[in-house]
């Protein structure tokens, strides 16, 4: 990899470059806006479902009336989490991934309409799946609760996305190489493989019960650590140098981060079943791999931190960097927690701590990173700027004060839960009482998260409808007096 | 990096865990078949291990998944070294409690899920483990009543009511012998009765059969039974500790 390849996304833009980027953005605009808009609708839906699920944990009688009585926690929990992961996270990842890939490969997106059609199928699949869960037809398996019909649609549309990404990558000009492409191609490689494996080995015709449960544990961990994590890392690695206005601190370190993820990621997942009736070495290997996943985290986090170095003041001003920075904090924390849970099955297995971890990973890390990316991308697609720094600030702080505690409450609550469950004289009433506080805290958090995302959605729609500010200058969070070199990068200049 | 070498690298790193953790174990697990107890080797039990599941029970398991019971209940007894010091067993989760069987305690074995299309190991323990729930509720009616109104036993119970699997109807002629007794907000009015749907009955068939205490045949490494210790009287159902 040549030296200049590492600087590919941040080289000082000439007018031709800007024109080229504008053309690339025009080509991706339609599918990217489609995936982002429908993804955000799913985000709102999953926030409502998540809030309801959270309420049911401390007040099971809530909405236990008439026809709604069947929609209890056993349905709401998977409905919320699947809607969040497949409805919002995947669509955000596809949108941001397509946009970055076109930019990095300098390939305009061909036939964008096909991808919009694929997107409709994706949404149809998620809708069918979520409705099935809510009406009492969930399928067994972690993150596999959608039924067969839904999977078929999801797979067909994801396959199209993969083909488009690979085609762009394969036809990129010489030298247009950057580590983010590896993350995107990696995620597009791992997910279909995980997905097909899970579906083949859990389909009633072939499945053997214990093996199916094992495969689903492996799959669910894979979706998080081999799809969502690489997409978010790739996004941050693309955007941070752009905003700070300097190349990545170390390109080899970035490559090492990618390949260590590839090396260890596939081995994780079975730690969930420690103590179950499978050969002991299998969960043990997964636990070890989950701990080893701290290596890529170290590579990536150190690299990003060193890239920003003395410009951490930009976290104050740039909305994108602020969200990505907050995400990065949870990137590290959630991987440490994942390693801890893998090592403490006697304490934390089958407790709320696992839900806390997944929330942290999917929301506090992945989603925050994607919000950051949307703040960057949307003005470039629509040609107008975010209207209100105030709304951005509300979106940020409500997520920090509301969203982050949800994960923390559930993790700490789960540790107490596990500890108490290990004393046999504690009945489940005592356990329920003990978690009451944590669950109420989580509900409060959900209220904030829902409010934050409503504000964000409103803001997003205004910009998507091109009702934003017409300006050369990006919307920043503090007064625009002095932004150093960064403002050069954030300013769209001739791009508009 | 060229697409080819990238794909090669991904293939090499990912195929290994895929083969080792997923594909290879499949061949071992898919071919498990029920094992006959062998009296000559010293087995005291007759028939096959594990007991097979009826069609009703299999449908019941499907409903158990569909209704999301699996989100709150596990069905796996972990070894003693996990979960306190054998506290899972002290909770009666791993124990046989009927007066007939001598008290046997064991952790879950791969054979316990034989014949299931998906092992209901479960996601979390918001509620008690159900691997041996069949011992704790001995009658169909008791299970049905729990499903209809879990708060009748413990008012703090967060086990959700499955009222949608029952119907309330006016009694015509003889009351149904399946009608359940219940009190509280959703109790039947005068002249009405509450009857379970076939789904509820299948689900209960499945729950009643959750008794994973059949001794491991000696050929599978089960322990030889100790010579006739008189069967201890069955412990009373664990007192409703809160």
Tab-separated table of C-alpha atoms in Angstrom, chain A residues 1 57 60 64-65 69-70 72-75 77-78 136-138 140-142 145 166 169-170 172 177 182 185-186 189-190 193-194 197 201-202 204 206-216 218 226 258-259 262-263 266-267 270 272-282 285-286 345-346 349-350 355 358 417 420-433 439, chain B residues 1-18 20-27 29-32 62 65-72 74 76-79 81-88 90-91 93 107-111 113 115-129 151 156-164 185-186 238 241-242:
chain	number	residue	atom	x	y	z
A	1	UNK	CA	0.000	0.000	0.000
A	57	UNK	CA	-40.137	-5.131	32.888
A	60	UNK	CA	-45.945	-6.003	33.591
A	64	UNK	CA	-52.284	-5.570	29.472
A	65	UNK	CA	-55.780	-4.959	28.152
A	69	UNK	CA	-52.697	-8.346	26.260
A	70	UNK	CA	-50.763	-10.819	24.141
A	72	UNK	CA	-46.077	-8.951	26.435
A	73	UNK	CA	-42.368	-8.665	27.064
A	74	UNK	CA	-41.703	-12.023	25.431
A	75	UNK	CA	-42.829	-10.484	22.136
A	77	UNK	CA	-38.202	-7.613	23.442
A	78	UNK	CA	-37.421	-9.471	20.205
A	136	UNK	CA	-47.259	-14.344	18.327
A	137	UNK	CA	-45.353	-16.040	15.527
A	138	UNK	CA	-41.727	-15.537	16.442
A	140	UNK	CA	-36.678	-19.579	17.660
A	141	UNK	CA	-33.152	-18.208	17.755
A	142	UNK	CA	-31.423	-15.086	18.886
A	145	UNK	CA	-36.938	-14.349	15.387
A	166	UNK	CA	-18.131	-5.433	-4.869
A	169	UNK	CA	-14.578	-1.978	-5.438
A	170	UNK	CA	-13.482	-4.147	-8.350
A	172	UNK	CA	-11.914	1.352	-8.780
A	177	UNK	CA	-7.368	2.199	-1.703
A	182	UNK	CA	-11.799	-3.438	3.552
A	185	UNK	CA	-16.215	-5.590	1.854
A	186	UNK	CA	-15.502	-7.580	4.999
A	189	UNK	CA	-18.653	-10.949	3.083
A	190	UNK	CA	-19.282	-12.016	6.668
A	193	UNK	CA	-22.147	-16.163	5.164
A	194	UNK	CA	-23.333	-15.958	8.760
A	197	UNK	CA	-25.255	-20.686	7.758
A	201	UNK	CA	-28.635	-25.004	10.190
A	202	UNK	CA	-31.763	-23.824	11.951
A	204	UNK	CA	-36.589	-27.408	10.596
A	206	UNK	CA	-32.002	-30.011	8.610
A	207	UNK	CA	-31.747	-28.822	12.131
A	208	UNK	CA	-30.635	-30.768	15.109
A	209	UNK	CA	-31.905	-28.902	18.156
A	210	UNK	CA	-28.763	-28.347	20.123
A	211	UNK	CA	-26.741	-27.516	17.057
A	212	UNK	CA	-29.363	-25.041	15.893
A	213	UNK	CA	-29.241	-23.230	19.222
A	214	UNK	CA	-25.460	-23.132	19.022
A	215	UNK	CA	-25.476	-21.811	15.498
A	216	UNK	CA	-27.910	-19.100	16.426
A	218	UNK	CA	-22.745	-17.844	16.867
A	226	UNK	CA	-18.741	-8.882	12.195
A	258	UNK	CA	-8.938	-4.938	10.331
A	259	UNK	CA	-7.138	-8.237	10.018
A	262	UNK	CA	-11.107	-10.885	10.759
A	263	UNK	CA	-8.896	-13.348	12.566
A	266	UNK	CA	-15.554	-15.639	13.633
A	267	UNK	CA	-14.560	-17.585	16.728
A	270	UNK	CA	-20.545	-19.704	21.781
A	272	UNK	CA	-23.172	-17.527	25.570
A	273	UNK	CA	-23.684	-21.266	26.081
A	274	UNK	CA	-20.966	-21.949	28.637
A	275	UNK	CA	-22.150	-24.698	30.921
A	276	UNK	CA	-24.561	-25.928	28.296
A	277	UNK	CA	-24.414	-29.456	27.014
A	278	UNK	CA	-21.846	-28.898	24.276
A	279	UNK	CA	-18.201	-29.867	24.331
A	280	UNK	CA	-16.543	-27.541	26.850
A	281	UNK	CA	-13.771	-26.503	24.518
A	282	UNK	CA	-16.202	-24.773	22.165
A	285	UNK	CA	-12.563	-20.996	22.479
A	286	UNK	CA	-15.255	-18.375	21.971
A	345	UNK	CA	-20.453	-16.903	33.040
A	346	UNK	CA	-21.152	-18.034	36.590
A	349	UNK	CA	-24.853	-15.720	32.081
A	350	UNK	CA	-28.583	-15.446	31.319
A	355	UNK	CA	-29.011	-7.096	27.047
A	358	UNK	CA	-25.999	-5.455	23.205
A	417	UNK	CA	-29.122	-10.146	39.336
A	420	UNK	CA	-28.479	-12.836	43.743
A	421	UNK	CA	-29.650	-15.668	41.515
A	422	UNK	CA	-26.672	-17.692	42.652
A	423	UNK	CA	-28.062	-17.729	46.184
A	424	UNK	CA	-30.803	-20.263	46.008
A	425	UNK	CA	-32.852	-18.832	48.845
A	426	UNK	CA	-33.576	-15.755	46.731
A	427	UNK	CA	-36.912	-16.271	45.035
A	428	UNK	CA	-37.735	-14.634	41.749
A	429	UNK	CA	-39.814	-12.052	43.548
A	430	UNK	CA	-36.704	-10.832	45.323
A	431	UNK	CA	-34.820	-10.768	42.028
A	432	UNK	CA	-37.600	-8.807	40.382
A	433	UNK	CA	-37.624	-6.329	43.257
A	439	UNK	CA	-35.441	-1.160	34.940
B	1	UNK	CA	-5.140	-4.646	-1.916
B	2	UNK	CA	-6.777	-6.435	-4.802
B	3	UNK	CA	-10.237	-7.887	-4.494
B	4	UNK	CA	-8.809	-11.335	-5.006
B	5	UNK	CA	-6.301	-11.205	-2.204
B	6	UNK	CA	-8.822	-9.539	0.085
B	7	UNK	CA	-11.348	-12.288	-0.531
B	8	UNK	CA	-8.693	-14.907	-0.074
B	9	UNK	CA	-7.720	-13.435	3.270
B	10	UNK	CA	-11.326	-13.235	4.417
B	11	UNK	CA	-11.975	-16.770	3.292
B	12	UNK	CA	-8.948	-18.133	5.081
B	13	UNK	CA	-9.704	-16.385	8.368
B	14	UNK	CA	-13.416	-17.065	8.395
B	15	UNK	CA	-13.612	-20.579	7.021
B	16	UNK	CA	-11.610	-21.917	9.953
B	17	UNK	CA	-14.028	-20.932	12.741
B	18	UNK	CA	-16.950	-21.780	10.500
B	20	UNK	CA	-14.587	-25.902	13.478
B	21	UNK	CA	-17.438	-24.329	15.430
B	22	UNK	CA	-20.390	-24.905	13.135
B	23	UNK	CA	-19.959	-27.454	10.366
B	24	UNK	CA	-17.890	-30.097	12.093
B	25	UNK	CA	-20.085	-30.338	15.227
B	26	UNK	CA	-23.155	-30.697	13.043
B	27	UNK	CA	-22.220	-34.140	11.848
B	29	UNK	CA	-24.989	-33.722	16.719
B	30	UNK	CA	-27.334	-34.440	13.840
B	31	UNK	CA	-26.870	-38.149	14.128
B	32	UNK	CA	-27.703	-38.528	17.768
B	62	UNK	CA	-43.533	-24.432	18.793
B	65	UNK	CA	-41.178	-20.323	20.968
B	66	UNK	CA	-43.851	-18.351	19.173
B	67	UNK	CA	-45.204	-16.788	22.345
B	68	UNK	CA	-41.729	-15.771	23.472
B	69	UNK	CA	-41.562	-17.900	26.621
B	70	UNK	CA	-38.014	-18.614	25.511
B	71	UNK	CA	-37.127	-14.956	26.033
B	72	UNK	CA	-37.568	-15.237	29.809
B	74	UNK	CA	-34.112	-21.127	30.105
B	76	UNK	CA	-30.596	-25.795	30.865
B	77	UNK	CA	-29.162	-26.972	34.158
B	78	UNK	CA	-25.577	-25.857	34.325
B	79	UNK	CA	-22.876	-27.839	36.075
B	81	UNK	CA	-19.354	-25.039	39.355
B	82	UNK	CA	-21.450	-22.417	37.595
B	83	UNK	CA	-24.165	-20.478	39.328
B	84	UNK	CA	-23.330	-20.480	43.013
B	85	UNK	CA	-22.304	-23.769	44.510
B	86	UNK	CA	-24.871	-26.017	42.973
B	87	UNK	CA	-27.564	-23.494	43.813
B	88	UNK	CA	-29.384	-24.265	40.609
B	90	UNK	CA	-31.074	-26.379	45.402
B	91	UNK	CA	-33.719	-24.378	43.626
B	93	UNK	CA	-34.475	-26.841	38.974
B	107	UNK	CA	-26.932	-31.231	34.639
B	108	UNK	CA	-28.359	-31.047	31.145
B	109	UNK	CA	-26.907	-33.394	28.549
B	110	UNK	CA	-26.928	-33.124	24.742
B	111	UNK	CA	-29.471	-35.917	24.573
B	113	UNK	CA	-32.723	-31.873	23.294
B	115	UNK	CA	-35.796	-34.619	18.554
B	116	UNK	CA	-36.239	-30.862	19.034
B	117	UNK	CA	-35.803	-28.788	15.926
B	118	UNK	CA	-34.386	-26.081	18.154
B	119	UNK	CA	-33.055	-26.497	21.667
B	120	UNK	CA	-35.001	-24.215	23.986
B	121	UNK	CA	-31.889	-23.334	25.965
B	122	UNK	CA	-33.254	-19.818	26.172
B	123	UNK	CA	-31.918	-16.297	26.344
B	124	UNK	CA	-32.234	-15.166	29.936
B	125	UNK	CA	-33.520	-16.103	33.338
B	126	UNK	CA	-36.119	-13.490	34.067
B	127	UNK	CA	-38.096	-16.433	35.357
B	128	UNK	CA	-37.099	-19.828	36.759
B	129	UNK	CA	-35.478	-22.455	34.606
B	151	UNK	CA	-50.307	-13.506	39.449
B	156	UNK	CA	-45.276	-10.190	42.188
B	157	UNK	CA	-45.014	-12.548	39.235
B	158	UNK	CA	-43.949	-10.877	36.014
B	159	UNK	CA	-44.807	-13.976	34.013
B	160	UNK	CA	-47.216	-12.544	31.446
B	161	UNK	CA	-50.743	-13.824	31.279
B	162	UNK	CA	-51.535	-15.837	28.160
B	163	UNK	CA	-55.232	-14.973	28.208
B	164	UNK	CA	-55.226	-14.818	24.423
B	185	UNK	CA	-59.898	-9.268	37.406
B	186	UNK	CA	-60.214	-11.762	34.612
B	238	UNK	CA	-40.268	-25.431	47.508
B	241	UNK	CA	-40.037	-17.854	48.808
B	242	UNK	CA	-40.299	-14.365	47.540
